Short mmCIF file of C-alpha atoms in Angstrom, two decimals:
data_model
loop_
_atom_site.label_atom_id
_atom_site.label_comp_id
_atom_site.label_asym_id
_atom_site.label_seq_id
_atom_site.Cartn_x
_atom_site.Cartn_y
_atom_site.Cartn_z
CA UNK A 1055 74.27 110.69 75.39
CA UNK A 1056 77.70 110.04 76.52
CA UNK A 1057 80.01 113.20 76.26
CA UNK A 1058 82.80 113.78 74.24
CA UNK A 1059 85.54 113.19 77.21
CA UNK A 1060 83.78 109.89 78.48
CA UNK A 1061 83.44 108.38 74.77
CA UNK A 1062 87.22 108.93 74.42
CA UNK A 1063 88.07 108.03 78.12
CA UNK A 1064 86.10 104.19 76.98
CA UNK A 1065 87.97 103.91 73.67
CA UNK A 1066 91.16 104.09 75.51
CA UNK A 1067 90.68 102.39 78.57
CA UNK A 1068 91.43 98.74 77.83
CA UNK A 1069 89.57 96.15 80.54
CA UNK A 1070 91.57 93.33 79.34
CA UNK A 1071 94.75 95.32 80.46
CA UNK A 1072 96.16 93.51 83.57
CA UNK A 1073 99.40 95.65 84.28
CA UNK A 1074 99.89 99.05 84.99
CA UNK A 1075 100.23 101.21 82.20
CA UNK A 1076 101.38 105.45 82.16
CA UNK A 1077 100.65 107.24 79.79
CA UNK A 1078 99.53 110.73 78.15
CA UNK A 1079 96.94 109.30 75.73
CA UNK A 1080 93.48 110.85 76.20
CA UNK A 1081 93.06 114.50 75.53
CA UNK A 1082 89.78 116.46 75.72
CA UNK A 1083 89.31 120.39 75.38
CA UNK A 1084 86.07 121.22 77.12
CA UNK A 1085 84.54 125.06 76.70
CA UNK A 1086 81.05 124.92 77.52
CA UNK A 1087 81.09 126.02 81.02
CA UNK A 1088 82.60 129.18 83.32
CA UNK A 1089 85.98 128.02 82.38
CA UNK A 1090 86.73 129.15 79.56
CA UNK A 1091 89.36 125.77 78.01
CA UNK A 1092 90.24 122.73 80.13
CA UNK A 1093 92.45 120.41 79.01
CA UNK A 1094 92.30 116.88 80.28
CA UNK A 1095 94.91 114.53 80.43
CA UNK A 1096 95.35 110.83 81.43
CA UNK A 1097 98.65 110.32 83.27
CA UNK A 1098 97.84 106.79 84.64
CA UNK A 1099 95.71 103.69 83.51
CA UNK A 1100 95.54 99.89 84.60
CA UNK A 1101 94.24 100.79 88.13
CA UNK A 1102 91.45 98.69 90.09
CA UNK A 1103 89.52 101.02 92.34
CA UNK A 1104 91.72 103.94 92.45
CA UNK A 1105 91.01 106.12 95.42
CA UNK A 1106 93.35 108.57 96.62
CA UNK A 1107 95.92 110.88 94.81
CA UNK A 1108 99.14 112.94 95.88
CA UNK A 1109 102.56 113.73 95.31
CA UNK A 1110 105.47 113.14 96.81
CA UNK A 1111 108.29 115.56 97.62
CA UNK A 1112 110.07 115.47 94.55
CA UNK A 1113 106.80 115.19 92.53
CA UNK A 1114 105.67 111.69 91.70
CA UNK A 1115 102.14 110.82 91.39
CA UNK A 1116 101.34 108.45 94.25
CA UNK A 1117 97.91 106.88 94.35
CA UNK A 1118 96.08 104.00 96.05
CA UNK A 1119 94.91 100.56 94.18
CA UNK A 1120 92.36 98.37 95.94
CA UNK A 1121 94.55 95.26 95.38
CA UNK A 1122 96.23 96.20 98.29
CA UNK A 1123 99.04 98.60 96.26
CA UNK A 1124 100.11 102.07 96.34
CA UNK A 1125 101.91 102.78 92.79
CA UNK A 1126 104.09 105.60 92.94
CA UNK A 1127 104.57 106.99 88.96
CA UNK A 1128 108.44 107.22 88.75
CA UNK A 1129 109.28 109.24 85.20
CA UNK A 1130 106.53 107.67 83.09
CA UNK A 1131 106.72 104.23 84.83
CA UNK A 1132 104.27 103.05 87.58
CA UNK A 1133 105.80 100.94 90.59
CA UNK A 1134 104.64 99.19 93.42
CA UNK A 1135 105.71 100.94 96.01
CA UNK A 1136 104.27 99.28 98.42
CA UNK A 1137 102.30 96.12 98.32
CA UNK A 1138 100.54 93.22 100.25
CA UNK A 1139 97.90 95.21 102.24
CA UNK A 1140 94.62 93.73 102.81
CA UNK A 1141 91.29 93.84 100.85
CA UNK A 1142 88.02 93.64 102.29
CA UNK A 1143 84.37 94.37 99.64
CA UNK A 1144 82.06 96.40 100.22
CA UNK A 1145 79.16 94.75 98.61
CA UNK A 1146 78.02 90.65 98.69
CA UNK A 1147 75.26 88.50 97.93
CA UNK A 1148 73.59 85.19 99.25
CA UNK A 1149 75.51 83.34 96.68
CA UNK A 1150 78.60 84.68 97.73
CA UNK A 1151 79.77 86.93 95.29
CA UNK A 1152 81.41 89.60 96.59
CA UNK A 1153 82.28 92.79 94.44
CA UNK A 1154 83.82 96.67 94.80
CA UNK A 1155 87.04 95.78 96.64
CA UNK A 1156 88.68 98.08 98.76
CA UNK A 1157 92.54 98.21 99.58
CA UNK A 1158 94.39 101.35 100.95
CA UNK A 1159 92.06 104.47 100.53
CA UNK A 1160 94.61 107.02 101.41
CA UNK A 1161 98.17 108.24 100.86
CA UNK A 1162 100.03 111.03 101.48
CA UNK A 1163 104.07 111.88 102.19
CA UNK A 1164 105.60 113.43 104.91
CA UNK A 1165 108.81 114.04 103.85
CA UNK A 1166 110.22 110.60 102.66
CA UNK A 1167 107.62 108.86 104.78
CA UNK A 1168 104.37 107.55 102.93
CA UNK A 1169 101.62 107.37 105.23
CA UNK A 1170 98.90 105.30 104.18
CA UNK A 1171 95.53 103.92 105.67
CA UNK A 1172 95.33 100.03 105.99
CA UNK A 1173 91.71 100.45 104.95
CA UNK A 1174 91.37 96.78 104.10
CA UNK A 1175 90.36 95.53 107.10
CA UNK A 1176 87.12 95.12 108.85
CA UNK A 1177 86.27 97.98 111.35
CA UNK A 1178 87.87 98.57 114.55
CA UNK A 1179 90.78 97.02 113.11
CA UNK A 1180 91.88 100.07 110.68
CA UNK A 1181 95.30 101.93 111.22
CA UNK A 1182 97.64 104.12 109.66
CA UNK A 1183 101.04 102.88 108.71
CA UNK A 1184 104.50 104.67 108.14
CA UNK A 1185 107.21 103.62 105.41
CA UNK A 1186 110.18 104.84 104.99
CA UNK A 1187 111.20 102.46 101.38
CA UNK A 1188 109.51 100.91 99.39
CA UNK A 1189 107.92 97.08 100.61
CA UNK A 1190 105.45 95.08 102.27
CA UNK A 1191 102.71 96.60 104.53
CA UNK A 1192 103.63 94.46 106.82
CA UNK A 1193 107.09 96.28 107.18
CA UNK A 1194 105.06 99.76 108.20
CA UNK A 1195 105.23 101.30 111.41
CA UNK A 1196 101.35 101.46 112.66
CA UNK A 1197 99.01 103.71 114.48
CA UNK A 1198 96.63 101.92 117.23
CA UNK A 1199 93.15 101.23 115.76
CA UNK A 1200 90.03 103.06 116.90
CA UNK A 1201 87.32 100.97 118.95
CA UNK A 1202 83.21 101.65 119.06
CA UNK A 1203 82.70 104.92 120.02
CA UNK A 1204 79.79 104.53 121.09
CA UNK A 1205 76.99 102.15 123.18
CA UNK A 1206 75.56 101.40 119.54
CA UNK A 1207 75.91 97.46 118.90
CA UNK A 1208 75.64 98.66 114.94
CA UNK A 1209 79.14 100.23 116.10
CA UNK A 1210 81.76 98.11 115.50
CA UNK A 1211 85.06 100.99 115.72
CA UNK A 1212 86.30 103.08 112.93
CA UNK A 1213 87.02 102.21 109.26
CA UNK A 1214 87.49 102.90 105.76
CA UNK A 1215 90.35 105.30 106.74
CA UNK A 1216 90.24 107.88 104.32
CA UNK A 1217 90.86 111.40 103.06
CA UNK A 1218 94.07 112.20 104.73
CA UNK A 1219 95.75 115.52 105.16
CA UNK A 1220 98.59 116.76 107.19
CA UNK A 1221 98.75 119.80 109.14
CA UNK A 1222 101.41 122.79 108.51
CA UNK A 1223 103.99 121.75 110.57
CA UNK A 1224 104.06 118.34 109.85
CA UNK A 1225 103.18 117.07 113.28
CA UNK A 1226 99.77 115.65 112.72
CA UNK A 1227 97.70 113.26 110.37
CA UNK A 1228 94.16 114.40 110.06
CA UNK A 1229 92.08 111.12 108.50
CA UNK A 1230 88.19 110.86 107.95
CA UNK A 1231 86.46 107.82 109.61
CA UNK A 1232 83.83 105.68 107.89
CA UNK A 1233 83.04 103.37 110.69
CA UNK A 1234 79.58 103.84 111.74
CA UNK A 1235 77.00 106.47 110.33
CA UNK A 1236 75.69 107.26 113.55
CA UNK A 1237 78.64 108.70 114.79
CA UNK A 1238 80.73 110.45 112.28
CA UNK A 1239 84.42 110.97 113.22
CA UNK A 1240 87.40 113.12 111.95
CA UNK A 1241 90.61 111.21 113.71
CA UNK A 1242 94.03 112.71 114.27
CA UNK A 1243 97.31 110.91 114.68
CA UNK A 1244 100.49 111.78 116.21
CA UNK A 1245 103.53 111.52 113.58
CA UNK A 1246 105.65 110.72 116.23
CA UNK A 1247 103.80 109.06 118.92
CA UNK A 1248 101.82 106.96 116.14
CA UNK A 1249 98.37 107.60 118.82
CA UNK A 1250 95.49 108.00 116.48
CA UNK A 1251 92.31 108.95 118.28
CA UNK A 1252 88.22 110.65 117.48
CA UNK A 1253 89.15 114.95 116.93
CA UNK A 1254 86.03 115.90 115.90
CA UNK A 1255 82.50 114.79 115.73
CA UNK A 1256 79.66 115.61 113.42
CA UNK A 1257 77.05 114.16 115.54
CA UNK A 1258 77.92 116.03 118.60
CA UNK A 1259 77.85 119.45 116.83
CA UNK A 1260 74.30 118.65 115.28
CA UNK A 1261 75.58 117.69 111.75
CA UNK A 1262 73.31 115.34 110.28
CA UNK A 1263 75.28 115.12 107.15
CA UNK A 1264 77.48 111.89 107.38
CA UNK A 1265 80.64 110.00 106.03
CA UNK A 1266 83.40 112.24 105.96
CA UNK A 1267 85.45 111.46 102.76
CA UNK A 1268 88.36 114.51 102.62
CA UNK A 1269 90.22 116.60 104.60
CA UNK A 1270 91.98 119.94 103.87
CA UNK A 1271 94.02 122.35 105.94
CA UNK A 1272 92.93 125.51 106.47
CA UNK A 1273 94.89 129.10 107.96
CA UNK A 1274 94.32 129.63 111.44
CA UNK A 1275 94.19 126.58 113.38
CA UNK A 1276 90.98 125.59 110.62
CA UNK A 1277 90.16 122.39 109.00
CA UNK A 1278 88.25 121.90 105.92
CA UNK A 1279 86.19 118.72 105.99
CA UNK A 1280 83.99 117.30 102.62
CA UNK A 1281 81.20 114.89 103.80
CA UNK A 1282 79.61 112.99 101.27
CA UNK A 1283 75.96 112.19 102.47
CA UNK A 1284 73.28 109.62 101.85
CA UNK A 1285 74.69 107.51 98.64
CA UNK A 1286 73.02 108.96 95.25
CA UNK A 1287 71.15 111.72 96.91
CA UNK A 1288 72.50 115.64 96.46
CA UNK A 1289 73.48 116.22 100.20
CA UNK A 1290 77.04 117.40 100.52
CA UNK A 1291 78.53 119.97 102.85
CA UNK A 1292 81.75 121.50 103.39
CA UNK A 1293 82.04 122.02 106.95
CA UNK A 1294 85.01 124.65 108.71
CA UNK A 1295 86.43 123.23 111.77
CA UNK A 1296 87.77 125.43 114.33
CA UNK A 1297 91.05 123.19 115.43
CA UNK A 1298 91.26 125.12 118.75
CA UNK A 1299 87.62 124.32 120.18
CA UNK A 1300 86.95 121.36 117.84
CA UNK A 1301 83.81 123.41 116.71
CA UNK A 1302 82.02 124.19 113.34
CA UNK A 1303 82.72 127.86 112.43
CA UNK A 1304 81.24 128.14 108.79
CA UNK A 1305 79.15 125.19 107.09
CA UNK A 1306 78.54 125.00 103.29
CA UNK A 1307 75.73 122.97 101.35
CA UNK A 1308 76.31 121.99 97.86
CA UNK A 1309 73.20 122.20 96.42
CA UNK A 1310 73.15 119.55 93.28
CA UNK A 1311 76.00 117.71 94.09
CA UNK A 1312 75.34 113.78 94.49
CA UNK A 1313 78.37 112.56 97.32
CA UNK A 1314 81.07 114.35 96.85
CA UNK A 1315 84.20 112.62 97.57
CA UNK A 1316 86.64 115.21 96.53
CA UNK A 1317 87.98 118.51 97.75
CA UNK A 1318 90.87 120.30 97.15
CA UNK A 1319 91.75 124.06 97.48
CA UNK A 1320 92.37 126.55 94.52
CA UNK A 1321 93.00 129.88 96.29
CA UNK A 1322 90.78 132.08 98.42
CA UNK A 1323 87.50 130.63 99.62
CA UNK A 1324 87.26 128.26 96.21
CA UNK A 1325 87.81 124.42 96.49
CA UNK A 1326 87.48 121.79 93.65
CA UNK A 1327 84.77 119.14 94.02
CA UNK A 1328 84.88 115.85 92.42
CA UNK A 1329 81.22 114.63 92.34
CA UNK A 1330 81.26 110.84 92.70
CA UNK A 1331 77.34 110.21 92.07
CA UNK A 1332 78.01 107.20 94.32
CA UNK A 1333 76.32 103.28 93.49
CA UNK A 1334 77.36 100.25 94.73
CA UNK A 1335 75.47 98.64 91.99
CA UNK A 1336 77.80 100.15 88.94
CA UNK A 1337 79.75 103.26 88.39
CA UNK A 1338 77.86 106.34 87.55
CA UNK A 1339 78.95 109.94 85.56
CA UNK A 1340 80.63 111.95 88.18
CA UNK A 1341 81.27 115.52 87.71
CA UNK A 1342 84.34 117.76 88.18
CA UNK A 1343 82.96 121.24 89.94
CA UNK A 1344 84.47 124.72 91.85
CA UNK A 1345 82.56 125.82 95.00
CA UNK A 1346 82.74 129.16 96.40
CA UNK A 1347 82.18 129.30 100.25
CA UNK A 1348 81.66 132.92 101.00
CA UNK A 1349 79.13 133.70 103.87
CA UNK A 1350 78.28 130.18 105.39
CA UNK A 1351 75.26 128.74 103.81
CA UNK A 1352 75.11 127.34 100.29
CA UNK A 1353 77.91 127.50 98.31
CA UNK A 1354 78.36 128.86 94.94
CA UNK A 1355 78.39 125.98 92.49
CA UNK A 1356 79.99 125.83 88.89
CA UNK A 1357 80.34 123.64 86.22
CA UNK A 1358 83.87 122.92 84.66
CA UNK A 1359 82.17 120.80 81.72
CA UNK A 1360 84.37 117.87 82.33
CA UNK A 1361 82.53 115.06 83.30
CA UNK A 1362 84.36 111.62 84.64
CA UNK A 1363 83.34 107.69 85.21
CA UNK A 1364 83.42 107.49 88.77
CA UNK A 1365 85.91 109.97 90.12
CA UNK A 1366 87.18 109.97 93.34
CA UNK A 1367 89.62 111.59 95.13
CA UNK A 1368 91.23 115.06 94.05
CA UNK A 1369 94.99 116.88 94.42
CA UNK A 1370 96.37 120.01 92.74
CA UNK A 1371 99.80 118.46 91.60
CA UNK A 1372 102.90 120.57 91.42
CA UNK A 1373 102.28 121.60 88.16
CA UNK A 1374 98.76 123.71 89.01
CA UNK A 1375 96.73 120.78 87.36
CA UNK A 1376 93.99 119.01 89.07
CA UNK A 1377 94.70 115.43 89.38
CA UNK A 1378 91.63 113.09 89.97
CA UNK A 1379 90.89 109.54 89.72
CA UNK A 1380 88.27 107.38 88.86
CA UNK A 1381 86.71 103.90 89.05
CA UNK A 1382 86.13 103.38 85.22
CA UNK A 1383 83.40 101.45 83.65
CA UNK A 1384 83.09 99.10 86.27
CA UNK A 1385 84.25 97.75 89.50
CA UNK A 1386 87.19 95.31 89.96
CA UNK A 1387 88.79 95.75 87.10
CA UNK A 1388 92.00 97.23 85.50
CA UNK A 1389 90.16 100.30 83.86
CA UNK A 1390 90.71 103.02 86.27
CA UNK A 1391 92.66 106.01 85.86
CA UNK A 1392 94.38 108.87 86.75
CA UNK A 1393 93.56 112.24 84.74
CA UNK A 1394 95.06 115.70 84.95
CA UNK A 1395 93.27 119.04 84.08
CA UNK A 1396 94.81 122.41 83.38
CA UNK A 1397 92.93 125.15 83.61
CA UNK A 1398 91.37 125.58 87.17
CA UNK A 1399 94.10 127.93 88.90
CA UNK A 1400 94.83 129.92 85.89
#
C-alpha cells in the first residue's frame, strides 16, 4: 500500500508539466516513528532527474537537472542558472532506446562561485567547472579530467562526478568518483589551481564497499564519505577519512539500508540518510533515515516515517530543514521534486 506522503506526492506531481514550477503545495505530518512530527514540504517541482541540492550564500535552493541545468530558486521562482551542459544515459537497449539521463550531478557555492560537475560526459572526460554569473557551461572555468587509474581495460578514467563538499577554509573541492567499480576514488580539486586529482581510495584500504555517492566535512582534518554499494542490495557504509594520512579511522555499516545516496550531518555523531533503493529499471520507495555512528561498527538506524519516490541527494538548508530530492514516478520526465522536512534538528 502506498503511504499517505507518496499518494499525495502523485496527486500533485503533474508528468505532463514541461516547465519548472515552485511551489509549497504538498504537506504531510508523519508520527509513526522516533520523531515525534515531521512536516514535509515541496519547495520545487518540474525537475527531470534531480540529483544534488544546496544553497547558496544568501540562501537560494540550487539543485541539478539532468537536462544539462542547474536551477537556482530565486524568491519562489526557479531559473536557469546555468544551462547547456551535456547529457549522457545510463541505461540502453539493442533497439536503441536509451533512458535515465544524467546531466550535472553536483553543485555547490563557494562564495559567489557555483561549482558544478560536468557529469554528462563519458568517463575520463568528467571535470569540475567554476561560474561566476549565470550562463552557458561552456563559459565555466574547468578542472583537468581524471584518466584510468589503473592497468584495468574495464577502466576507462573517472566519472559521474558527484557528491561534492568543500572543506573549512574554502580551499578545496572534495568530489566522489563513479568511474570504475574496481577502483573506487574520492578526488580533490584545487579552488585556485583548478588540479583535480585521486585523494583517497577504497580499494587500497581494503573497502570492498563501492561507488562513493556523498561527501561531508568532518572536525579535525576528517572526511565523511557515504558509499552506496551493490544496486538494490542493503550494503551501505559510512566511512571516516583521516585527511592527514588519507586513512580510514572509523567505518559504519548501515544495516537495512538499500544504496544510500544521501548524507548530511545533524549534530554530534548523527547524519541523515536518504535511502535511494536504487533500479535502473524504474524508481523505487526510498526512505528518509538518522544514523548514529558511535563506536565504529554498525550504526544505529532510525526511521523518520517519511518515505520518498526515489530520493537522492540531501542538505540541511538554512532554515534547519532537510532538503532532499527525488526522481518521481519515473525516469525522464518533469515529475521530480524538491521537498523540505522540519523536524530532524529540533
Amino acid at each position: 500500500m502506498l503511504s499517505r506522503l507518496r499518494v499525495a506526492f502523485l496527486n500533485c506531481l503533474s508528468a505532463s508539466s514541461r516547465r519548472f514550477a515552485a511551489s509549497v503545495v504538498c504537506v504531510g505530518i508523519l508520527s509513526n516513528s522516533a520523531f515525534a512530527e515531521s512536516e514535509v514540504q515541496t519547495v520545487l517541482r518540474g525537475l527531470v532527474n534531480p540529483s544534488s541540492v544546496s544553497f547558496s550564500p544568501s540562501g537560494e535552493l540550487t539543485a541539478c537537472d539532468a537536462r544539462g541545468l542547474v536551477v537556482v530558486l530565486k524568491g519562489d521562482q526557479p531559473v536557469n542558472y546555468v544551462t547547456g551542459f551535456d547529457t549522457e544515459h545510463w541505461k540502453s537497449n539493442d533497439e536503441g532506446k536509451k533512458w535515465y539521463a544524467v546531466g550535472p550531478l553536483s553543485a555547490i557555492w563557494l562564495g559567489e562561485t557555483l561549482i558544478v560537475t560536468d557529469a554528462g560526459k563519458v568517463d575520463g572526460e568528467e571535470t569540475l567547472l567554476f561560474f561566476d554569473a549565470k550562463g552557458k557551461a561552456d563559459s565555466g572555468v574547468k578542472t583537468n579530467a581524471v584518466p584510468p587509474t589503473s592497468d584495468d581495460p574495464a577502466d576507462k578514467g573517472e566519472g559521474n562526478l558527484t557528491g561534492m563538499s568543500l572543506s573549512k577554509d574554502g580551499s578545496t573541492v572534495y568530489v566522489c568518483g563513479q568511474g570504475f567499480d574496481g577502483k573506487s576514488w574520492v578526488l580533490s580539486a584545487d579552488t585556485k589551481s583548478k588540479e583535480l586529482k585521486p585523494l583517497l581510495s577504497a580499494d587500497d584500504n581494503g573497502i570492498e564497499t563501492n561507488s562513493p555517492m556523498q561527501t561531508v566535512v568532518g572536525d579535525a582534518n576528517t572526511l565523511y564519505v557515504l558509499y552506496s554499494g551493490k544496486g538494490g542490495e542493503a550494503g551501505g557504509l559510512i566511512v571516516r577519512w583521516n585527511l592527514s594520512t588519507k586513512k580510514p579511522s572509523g567505518q559504519w555499516t548501515l544495516p537495512g539500508v538499500i544504496n544510500p545516496m544521501g548524507l548530511a550531518h545533524i549534530e554530534g555523531d548523527q547524519f541523515a540518510v536518504v535511502e535511494n533503493n536504487w533500479s535502473l529499471e524504474q524508481t523505487n520507495a526510498g526512505r528518509v533515515l538518522v544514523a548514529t555512528l558511535g563506536e565504529p561498527g554498525e550504526a544505529e538506524i532510525k526511521e523518520t516515517g517519511i518515505s520518498l519516490n526515489g530520493p537522492v541527494s540531501c542538505v540541511f538548508g538554512p532554515d534547519d530543514r532537510l532538503y532532499v530530492s527525488q526522481l518521481g514516478e519515473e525516469f525522464d520526465e518533469p515529475v521530480g521534486s524538491v521537498v523540505a522536512i522540519s523536524g530532524l534538528k529540533d
